[in-house]
Amino acid sequence: MQNVSENRVLIYIFGGSGDLAHRKLYPALFNLYRKNHIKHNFAVIGTARRDWSDDYYRSTILKSLEELPGSFNQKNSFTKHFYYQAHDVTDSKHYIALDNLGIELEKKYETQGNRIFYMAMAPKFFATIAEHLKSQNLVSEKGYNRIVIEKPFGRDFASAKELNDAISDTFSEDQIYRIDHYLGKEMVLGLLPLRFSNPFFEQVWNRDFIDNIQINLNEELGVEDRAGYYETAGALRDMVQNHIMQILALTTLGAPEKMSAEALRDQKQKLFAGLQVYKPEEVSKYFVRGQYGASDIPDHEPAYRDEPNVAPNSTIETFVAGEVHIDNDQWRGVPIFIRTGKRLPEKNSRIDVVFKPRQNPIFSQPDEPNILTIEIEPEEGVALQFNGKKIGQTTDPARYQLTYQHSKAEIAQVLDAYERLIYDVILGDHTNFSHWLELEKTWKFVDAIRQYWDNNAPTDFPNYKSGTAGPAASDSLLQRSNRQWIYQPEPRTTR
Ligand code: NAD
């Protein structure tokens, strides 16, 4: 275990006055502070356009910590490590002021030249910031330099590559940390131990035994106040290219040689090499899109097209379901169904692994399939459905279920996704971040669908009601091969 006092770092947060910084980054940093992972030798410089004083900046941080455990004095001492510098990211001169403040704080907090640059602002600025960090000499020559990039990383392969090329002029791949916060979630981190330390899963984790896999990332909320971004993204870019593809990879990749960032990357790349990119004529067979209309509950949830800042004739999808195929020896012929959307009955993320039922040679009925469910959120646990006998003087079959769930008390103790990922950046551990080569593959997969959809506008939007599980076509996607979604939530009927 590393001596906690050795975590010396100066963190620049670009977009320090923004929503992400206040809702996620400051609480995450405070929790790391509370747990002594950062203590005396750290400082944070928040930058944004507004002209704030350090005191005002600190007061906004204090406010963002209101709900967290910890005394006022502890929170106050934490905010003393924060400094504010008004800054326009497009103005070269402003970087000189940022560097000067950095040098001063490095002396004061003895951070040994270690610098993290956190991009918590609109992606259109990432490249220009990276260029200026180099040209204005903010990249430290003494300690480490790491850049943290939020999603979205590009809006298609071409723009992602352009962005990557621009950042790569200043930072090498091992200095770049692309955040996908699903990779910091406890049960996603638990996927590899579950798969590779249990022979009774590992041995059957292939096309001989698994019939299909289902990945659900469902949201209850609508677009909220993010229409500006969402209207240019849609569910496909917002959820599939990154979170769903990363979860899919961890669910299906081959065994890494050891638990290291490099070994995991190798396996992800091998896996994505088999990812079937659809031809235009295949897209409507394998992918379904949807957009929510108003809820059935009077005056309750409006249609997407009636949300603030959404075009009244918007053709952006708020729902995607699809069938993904991996062409390799382990998975050939096994459909991986994915589903994600806004305004669904409830927020939850889960993976269902459906095993092949057998025509049982001993008993008269065919077996019911074994189903392994991995709940990512809001519950965190695992359930296994399998077959047994009804109790009593009968040989009739019965469905049994084994369940394991982390307790709420345990969950409260562990690092949350942002806390864990920021800590990984401080420790220099790349394991839970996406590599450029993974983005290259997943963007090409998504681009093929996006291009077909952009060239063929939907004619049936809105095609699901707010509070229901998406359009009927999402069920047909599975029904045509006599399958069904394992997770079938009831429509939301209350406000
Ligand atoms: P925001 O609009 O709340 O904050 C943007 C910040 O950038 C503000 O501090 C603003 O002052 C600053 N800014 C804008 N133009 C500037 C300029 N020219 N010079 C200097 N500063 C400037 O946005 P946000 O919601 O915090 O999102 C930030 C990033 O994080 C985006 O890339 C977003 O896609 C990503 N993200 C956000 C969330 C979230 O929950 N908010 C979740 C996932 C990813």
XYZ file of C-alpha atoms and ligand atoms in Angstrom:
539
model
C 0.000 0.000 0.000
C 1.355 3.352 -1.010
C 2.003 5.854 1.729
C -0.939 8.219 1.326
C 1.140 11.303 2.026
C 3.100 10.535 -1.148
C 0.222 11.441 -3.424
C 1.560 14.815 -4.451
C -0.283 16.534 -7.247
C -1.413 19.799 -8.732
C -4.727 19.467 -10.577
C -5.895 21.968 -13.164
C -9.652 21.751 -13.716
C -10.682 23.396 -16.978
C -14.380 24.176 -16.515
C -14.032 24.650 -12.749
C -17.285 26.618 -12.469
C -19.322 23.981 -14.328
C -21.870 21.339 -13.498
C -19.613 18.293 -13.788
C -16.959 19.863 -11.567
C -19.482 20.689 -8.852
C -21.643 17.570 -9.027
C -18.893 14.989 -9.461
C -15.307 16.207 -9.218
C -15.325 18.241 -6.001
C -17.310 15.635 -4.035
C -15.002 12.911 -5.385
C -11.872 14.863 -4.429
C -13.305 15.602 -0.991
C -13.977 11.910 -0.400
C -10.382 11.127 -1.374
C -9.270 13.791 1.090
C -11.537 12.439 3.829
C -10.029 8.988 3.310
C -6.501 10.446 3.390
C -5.684 9.505 -0.209
C -4.803 13.157 -0.770
C -3.853 15.154 2.260
C -1.370 18.007 2.505
C 0.488 17.918 -0.781
C -2.194 18.720 -3.288
C -3.638 21.839 -4.829
C -6.344 22.474 -7.392
C -6.564 25.366 -9.823
C -10.079 25.833 -11.148
C -10.382 27.804 -14.349
C -13.375 29.161 -16.243
C -14.381 32.366 -17.964
C -16.120 34.036 -15.060
C -14.242 36.435 -12.839
C -14.413 34.721 -9.456
C -12.299 35.276 -6.350
C -10.705 32.308 -4.567
C -13.131 32.868 -1.695
C -16.167 32.767 -3.921
C -14.863 29.688 -5.728
C -14.300 27.951 -2.390
C -17.814 28.833 -1.270
C -19.260 27.124 -4.370
C -17.176 24.037 -3.602
C -18.352 24.014 0.006
C -21.918 24.088 -1.250
C -21.271 21.107 -3.506
C -20.158 19.119 -0.431
C -23.267 19.845 1.636
C -24.697 16.340 1.397
C -21.426 14.581 2.204
C -20.314 13.355 5.603
C -17.539 15.373 7.254
C -17.389 18.380 9.554
C -17.535 21.991 8.400
C -13.916 22.452 9.519
C -12.747 19.479 7.492
C -14.597 20.718 4.392
C -13.290 24.217 4.915
C -9.670 23.006 5.240
C -10.159 20.974 2.061
C -11.355 24.008 0.081
C -8.257 25.949 1.140
C -6.356 23.800 -1.387
C -8.455 25.313 -4.205
C -7.510 28.403 -6.228
C -9.383 30.111 -9.004
C -8.009 31.681 -12.153
C -10.300 33.376 -14.687
C -9.285 32.087 -18.057
C -10.352 32.034 -21.661
C -9.034 28.767 -23.080
C -8.562 30.283 -26.521
C -6.292 33.105 -25.312
C -2.590 32.141 -25.205
C -1.673 34.879 -22.720
C -4.001 33.434 -20.092
C -1.928 30.241 -19.950
C 1.071 32.215 -18.707
C -0.950 33.285 -15.657
C -2.041 29.678 -15.140
C 1.553 28.476 -15.276
C 2.746 31.156 -12.839
C 0.064 30.235 -10.336
C 0.948 26.560 -10.840
C 4.639 27.195 -10.103
C 3.746 29.142 -6.949
C 1.417 26.386 -5.688
C 3.897 23.652 -6.540
C 6.354 25.310 -4.168
C 3.777 25.866 -1.460
C 2.322 22.342 -1.551
C 5.511 20.518 -2.620
C 3.738 18.655 -5.392
C 7.034 17.753 -7.115
C 5.935 18.874 -10.572
C 3.140 16.292 -10.876
C 0.333 17.795 -12.932
C -3.113 16.540 -13.884
C -5.093 18.518 -16.454
C -8.802 17.711 -16.159
C -10.959 18.684 -19.145
C -14.366 19.388 -17.569
C -15.703 21.520 -20.371
C -17.151 21.265 -23.862
C -15.148 18.855 -26.064
C -14.683 21.493 -28.762
C -12.065 23.084 -26.447
C -10.029 19.942 -25.647
C -7.672 20.218 -28.622
C -6.957 23.926 -28.209
C -6.262 23.468 -24.489
C -3.851 20.601 -25.194
C -2.030 22.693 -27.826
C -1.729 25.665 -25.473
C -0.502 23.497 -22.604
C 2.410 22.533 -24.813
C 3.110 25.874 -26.503
C 2.892 27.812 -23.224
C 5.027 25.249 -21.350
C 2.476 24.105 -18.799
C 3.524 20.536 -19.323
C 5.854 19.946 -16.424
C 9.386 18.700 -16.941
C 9.855 17.609 -13.355
C 7.003 15.288 -12.456
C 4.320 13.428 -14.373
C 1.764 15.026 -16.727
C -1.665 13.428 -17.202
C -4.675 14.662 -19.105
C -8.190 13.507 -18.219
C -10.813 13.705 -20.935
C -14.551 13.519 -20.422
C -16.966 12.055 -22.899
C -17.968 12.594 -25.606
C -14.635 11.809 -27.261
C -15.612 12.996 -30.752
C -18.975 12.593 -32.464
C -17.829 10.051 -35.048
C -14.610 8.276 -35.987
C -13.267 11.196 -38.052
C -13.752 13.820 -35.336
C -12.513 11.449 -32.619
C -9.348 10.832 -34.642
C -8.845 14.543 -35.223
C -9.211 15.162 -31.497
C -6.914 12.281 -30.639
C -4.264 13.493 -33.091
C -4.420 16.991 -31.610
C -4.089 15.758 -28.012
C -1.384 13.308 -29.028
C 0.802 16.202 -30.170
C 1.183 17.121 -26.508
C 0.442 13.916 -24.591
C 1.434 10.321 -25.271
C -1.201 7.574 -24.988
C 0.047 6.593 -21.533
C -0.550 10.183 -20.326
C -4.161 10.245 -21.593
C -7.033 9.090 -19.348
C -10.366 8.898 -21.180
C -13.087 8.726 -18.565
C -15.933 6.273 -18.945
C -17.521 6.417 -15.527
C -19.241 3.035 -15.992
C -15.752 1.528 -15.806
C -15.540 2.831 -12.240
C -18.759 1.151 -11.085
C -18.369 -1.599 -8.546
C -20.157 -4.400 -10.407
C -18.479 -3.530 -13.701
C -15.142 -3.818 -11.906
C -16.425 -7.113 -10.513
C -17.086 -8.646 -13.937
C -13.621 -10.107 -14.477
C -13.319 -11.699 -11.009
C -16.804 -13.155 -11.453
C -15.950 -14.583 -14.859
C -12.392 -15.713 -14.315
C -12.255 -16.924 -10.732
C -15.221 -19.311 -10.909
C -14.703 -22.463 -12.980
C -18.459 -22.998 -13.123
C -18.813 -19.732 -15.049
C -15.510 -19.680 -16.891
C -15.916 -23.119 -18.425
C -19.312 -22.380 -19.936
C -18.677 -18.791 -21.003
C -18.879 -19.420 -24.734
C -21.103 -20.163 -27.716
C -21.518 -23.827 -26.790
C -23.371 -22.947 -23.605
C -24.575 -19.360 -23.869
C -27.629 -18.619 -25.979
C -27.597 -14.838 -25.774
C -26.425 -11.927 -23.643
C -28.512 -8.859 -22.825
C -27.104 -5.524 -21.681
C -29.530 -2.889 -20.384
C -28.610 0.663 -19.409
C -31.966 2.246 -18.665
C -32.675 5.776 -17.529
C -35.825 7.094 -15.936
C -34.972 10.747 -16.499
C -35.625 12.564 -19.748
C -33.210 14.922 -21.473
C -33.414 17.456 -18.588
C -31.428 20.593 -19.458
C -28.943 18.844 -21.764
C -30.884 19.205 -25.012
C -28.131 21.320 -26.593
C -25.761 18.373 -26.410
C -28.324 15.607 -26.797
C -29.815 16.989 -29.998
C -26.430 16.499 -31.665
C -25.705 13.164 -30.005
C -28.720 10.926 -29.391
C -28.696 7.686 -27.431
C -26.450 5.881 -29.913
C -23.517 8.248 -29.476
C -24.303 9.095 -25.859
C -24.526 5.542 -24.481
C -23.691 2.845 -27.024
C -20.310 3.919 -28.382
C -18.815 4.198 -24.907
C -20.580 2.671 -21.882
C -22.376 -0.206 -23.571
C -19.409 -1.179 -25.716
C -17.063 -1.164 -22.719
C -19.452 -3.311 -20.665
C -19.903 -5.625 -23.649
C -16.136 -5.968 -23.923
C -15.673 -6.841 -20.252
C -18.513 -9.370 -20.483
C -17.100 -11.159 -23.524
C -13.323 -10.647 -23.772
C -10.930 -13.574 -23.501
C -8.878 -14.189 -20.348
C -6.119 -11.594 -19.924
C -2.707 -13.051 -19.044
C -2.772 -11.102 -15.808
C -4.685 -8.235 -14.281
C -2.844 -5.332 -15.870
C -3.917 -2.406 -18.012
C -1.853 -3.712 -20.949
C -3.158 -7.281 -20.798
C -6.736 -6.035 -20.576
C -6.257 -3.705 -23.513
C -4.868 -6.537 -25.613
C -7.937 -8.631 -24.922
C -10.333 -5.759 -25.602
C -8.631 -5.128 -28.914
C -8.821 -8.809 -29.875
C -12.494 -8.795 -28.975
C -13.297 -5.632 -30.946
C -11.431 -7.049 -33.950
C -14.383 -9.461 -34.223
C -17.075 -6.800 -33.779
C -19.372 -7.043 -36.822
C -19.855 -3.637 -38.408
C -23.206 -3.557 -40.188
C -23.697 -2.742 -43.842
C -26.365 -0.100 -44.557
C -28.874 -2.750 -45.664
C -28.371 -4.644 -42.371
C -28.932 -1.752 -39.966
C -32.722 -1.865 -39.786
C -32.604 -5.623 -39.242
C -30.261 -5.361 -36.255
C -30.990 -1.954 -34.732
C -34.119 -0.195 -33.516
C -34.426 3.461 -32.537
C -37.082 5.249 -30.568
C -38.088 8.651 -29.259
C -40.340 9.213 -26.278
C -43.743 10.823 -26.546
C -45.722 12.265 -23.628
C -46.565 10.068 -20.670
C -50.036 8.569 -20.290
C -50.314 10.289 -16.923
C -52.048 13.632 -17.646
C -49.794 16.726 -17.367
C -46.882 14.567 -16.295
C -43.857 13.972 -18.532
C -43.786 15.835 -21.856
C -42.760 14.363 -25.181
C -39.066 14.738 -26.093
C -40.053 17.170 -28.851
C -41.753 19.385 -26.245
C -38.718 19.547 -23.948
C -36.880 22.901 -23.711
C -34.431 23.534 -26.573
C -35.491 20.466 -28.549
C -36.518 20.994 -32.185
C -40.283 20.419 -32.576
C -39.593 17.958 -35.401
C -36.425 16.439 -33.909
C -35.471 13.022 -35.281
C -32.909 12.356 -32.550
C -33.325 8.971 -30.879
C -33.776 8.740 -27.115
C -33.827 4.936 -27.254
C -31.708 2.287 -28.949
C -32.003 -1.478 -28.975
C -29.733 -3.632 -31.053
C -28.286 -7.041 -31.745
C -24.502 -7.135 -31.784
C -22.353 -9.986 -33.073
C -18.760 -10.868 -32.357
C -17.199 -13.028 -35.023
C -14.691 -15.144 -33.122
C -14.498 -18.736 -31.961
C -15.882 -17.947 -28.544
C -18.966 -16.003 -29.652
C -19.823 -16.721 -33.292
C -23.622 -16.969 -33.576
C -24.397 -15.650 -30.072
C -26.533 -12.496 -30.237
C -25.654 -9.795 -27.739
C -28.737 -7.652 -27.282
C -28.276 -4.122 -26.024
C -30.909 -1.648 -24.875
C -30.691 1.878 -23.537
C -32.994 4.843 -23.410
C -34.445 7.790 -21.577
C -37.825 7.960 -19.852
C -37.996 4.206 -19.368
C -39.903 2.771 -16.393
C -36.954 2.921 -13.998
C -33.249 3.636 -13.822
C -31.216 0.484 -13.808
C -28.234 -1.167 -15.462
C -27.874 -4.914 -15.711
C -26.471 -7.773 -17.732
C -28.437 -10.986 -18.285
C -26.515 -14.004 -19.536
C -28.985 -16.563 -20.872
C -27.652 -20.115 -21.141
C -28.827 -22.605 -23.726
C -31.703 -24.772 -22.518
C -31.273 -28.454 -23.265
C -33.725 -31.091 -24.425
C -33.288 -33.064 -21.225
C -32.698 -36.790 -21.802
C -33.824 -37.779 -18.284
C -36.902 -35.711 -17.571
C -39.882 -35.299 -19.838
C -39.780 -31.479 -20.081
C -36.982 -29.480 -21.690
C -34.886 -27.524 -19.183
C -35.621 -23.882 -18.564
C -32.547 -21.796 -19.363
C -30.102 -20.947 -16.613
C -29.876 -17.174 -16.343
C -27.131 -15.225 -14.662
C -28.059 -11.612 -13.924
C -25.452 -9.058 -12.936
C -27.057 -5.959 -11.460
C -24.875 -2.902 -11.860
C -27.237 -0.278 -10.408
C -29.229 0.662 -8.393
C -28.854 -2.759 -6.711
C -25.357 -4.216 -6.901
C -25.419 -7.973 -7.006
C -25.724 -11.224 -8.856
C -28.647 -13.638 -9.303
C -28.554 -17.114 -10.788
C -31.742 -18.812 -11.913
C -31.521 -22.560 -12.284
C -33.680 -25.656 -12.238
C -34.716 -27.937 -9.399
C -37.695 -29.914 -8.184
C -40.875 -28.669 -6.630
C -41.048 -29.433 -2.946
C -43.196 -32.428 -2.017
C -44.059 -35.778 -3.476
C -43.621 -34.774 -7.061
C -40.986 -34.766 -9.757
C -42.319 -31.530 -11.256
C -39.573 -29.027 -12.005
C -39.222 -25.748 -10.111
C -37.248 -22.574 -10.682
C -34.655 -21.812 -7.989
C -32.738 -18.590 -7.560
C -29.466 -17.857 -5.792
C -28.844 -14.210 -5.081
C -26.015 -12.146 -3.709
C -26.206 -8.411 -3.074
C -23.755 -5.924 -1.657
C -25.436 -4.323 1.331
C -26.273 -0.623 1.327
C -23.850 -0.172 4.247
C -21.015 -1.784 2.252
C -21.822 0.287 -0.827
C -21.705 3.474 1.227
C -18.143 2.650 2.309
C -16.566 2.147 -1.111
C -15.271 4.705 -3.562
C -17.854 5.942 -6.034
C -17.045 5.816 -9.745
C -15.528 9.317 -10.056
C -13.645 8.981 -6.805
C -12.133 5.697 -7.921
C -11.249 6.905 -11.411
C -9.664 10.156 -10.224
C -7.688 8.147 -7.717
C -6.571 5.817 -10.530
C -5.323 8.862 -12.459
C -3.362 10.020 -9.411
C -1.866 6.531 -9.078
C -1.175 6.329 -12.829
C -3.304 3.212 -13.309
C -4.855 2.941 -16.801
C -6.829 -0.257 -16.226
C -10.244 1.373 -16.074
C -9.934 3.857 -18.936
C -10.598 3.500 -22.649
C -7.719 3.212 -25.075
C -7.707 4.998 -28.418
C -7.735 1.693 -30.334
C -10.983 0.728 -28.572
C -12.566 4.043 -29.519
C -11.489 3.594 -33.106
C -13.350 0.278 -33.351
C -16.461 1.326 -31.462
C -16.827 4.587 -33.383
C -16.646 2.717 -36.694
C -19.344 0.353 -35.449
C -21.591 3.225 -34.353
C -20.871 5.356 -37.449
C -22.280 2.655 -39.735
C -25.604 2.736 -37.884
C -25.614 6.512 -37.508
C -25.010 7.079 -41.226
C -27.873 4.807 -42.194
C -30.186 6.489 -39.703
C -29.165 9.979 -40.811
C -29.885 9.048 -44.418
C -33.228 7.472 -43.531
C -35.164 9.741 -41.193
C -37.592 7.955 -38.865
C -41.238 8.278 -39.857
C -42.810 6.967 -36.651
C -41.357 9.267 -33.936
C -42.429 9.503 -31.153
C -42.864 5.742 -30.955
C -42.920 5.003 -27.228
C -44.660 6.656 -24.324
C -42.658 8.199 -21.531
C -42.549 5.654 -18.696
C -42.727 2.551 -20.919
C -39.990 0.132 -21.984
C -39.450 1.511 -25.496
C -41.027 0.838 -28.891
C -42.628 -2.498 -29.767
C -39.914 -3.073 -32.376
C -37.422 -3.568 -29.531
C -39.382 -6.661 -28.429
C -39.703 -7.913 -32.024
C -35.914 -7.785 -32.336
C -35.744 -10.751 -29.949
C -39.081 -12.366 -30.750
C -38.089 -13.132 -34.322
C -35.600 -15.684 -32.980
C -38.009 -16.853 -30.235
C -36.196 -14.934 -27.555
C -37.335 -12.227 -25.190
C -35.942 -9.553 -22.935
C -35.305 -11.068 -19.527
C -35.789 -7.680 -17.904
C -39.383 -6.615 -18.575
C -40.330 -3.676 -16.364
C -43.945 -2.628 -15.898
C -44.797 0.831 -17.257
C -44.502 3.640 -14.732
C -47.975 4.547 -13.558
C -47.342 7.015 -10.770
C -45.812 10.431 -10.748
P -20.952 23.208 -18.048
O -21.511 23.979 -19.195
O -21.701 23.171 -16.780
O -19.504 23.767 -17.716
C -18.629 24.211 -18.720
C -17.471 24.953 -18.104
O -16.620 25.429 -19.167
C -17.863 26.173 -17.291
O -17.021 26.218 -16.168
C -17.564 27.342 -18.251
O -17.278 28.553 -17.583
C -16.338 26.819 -18.936
N -16.080 27.472 -20.236
C -16.886 27.503 -21.320
N -16.286 28.197 -22.326
C -15.069 28.589 -21.871
C -13.966 29.303 -22.431
N -13.987 29.765 -23.680
N -12.869 29.483 -21.649
C -12.827 29.027 -20.387
N -13.827 28.334 -19.814
C -14.940 28.120 -20.532
O -20.655 21.740 -18.628
P -20.562 20.357 -17.789
O -21.909 19.764 -17.711
O -19.814 20.588 -16.541
O -19.737 19.407 -18.787
C -18.335 19.503 -18.938
C -17.831 18.313 -19.743
O -18.120 17.094 -19.069
C -18.459 18.160 -21.116
O -17.501 17.586 -21.965
C -19.576 17.149 -20.886
O -19.925 16.449 -22.063
C -18.887 16.235 -19.898
N -19.808 15.466 -19.069
C -20.633 16.100 -18.184
C -21.457 15.351 -17.376
C -22.345 16.012 -16.351
O -22.944 15.276 -15.582
N -22.428 17.326 -16.305
C -21.454 13.958 -17.475
C -20.596 13.336 -18.378
C -19.762 14.105 -19.163
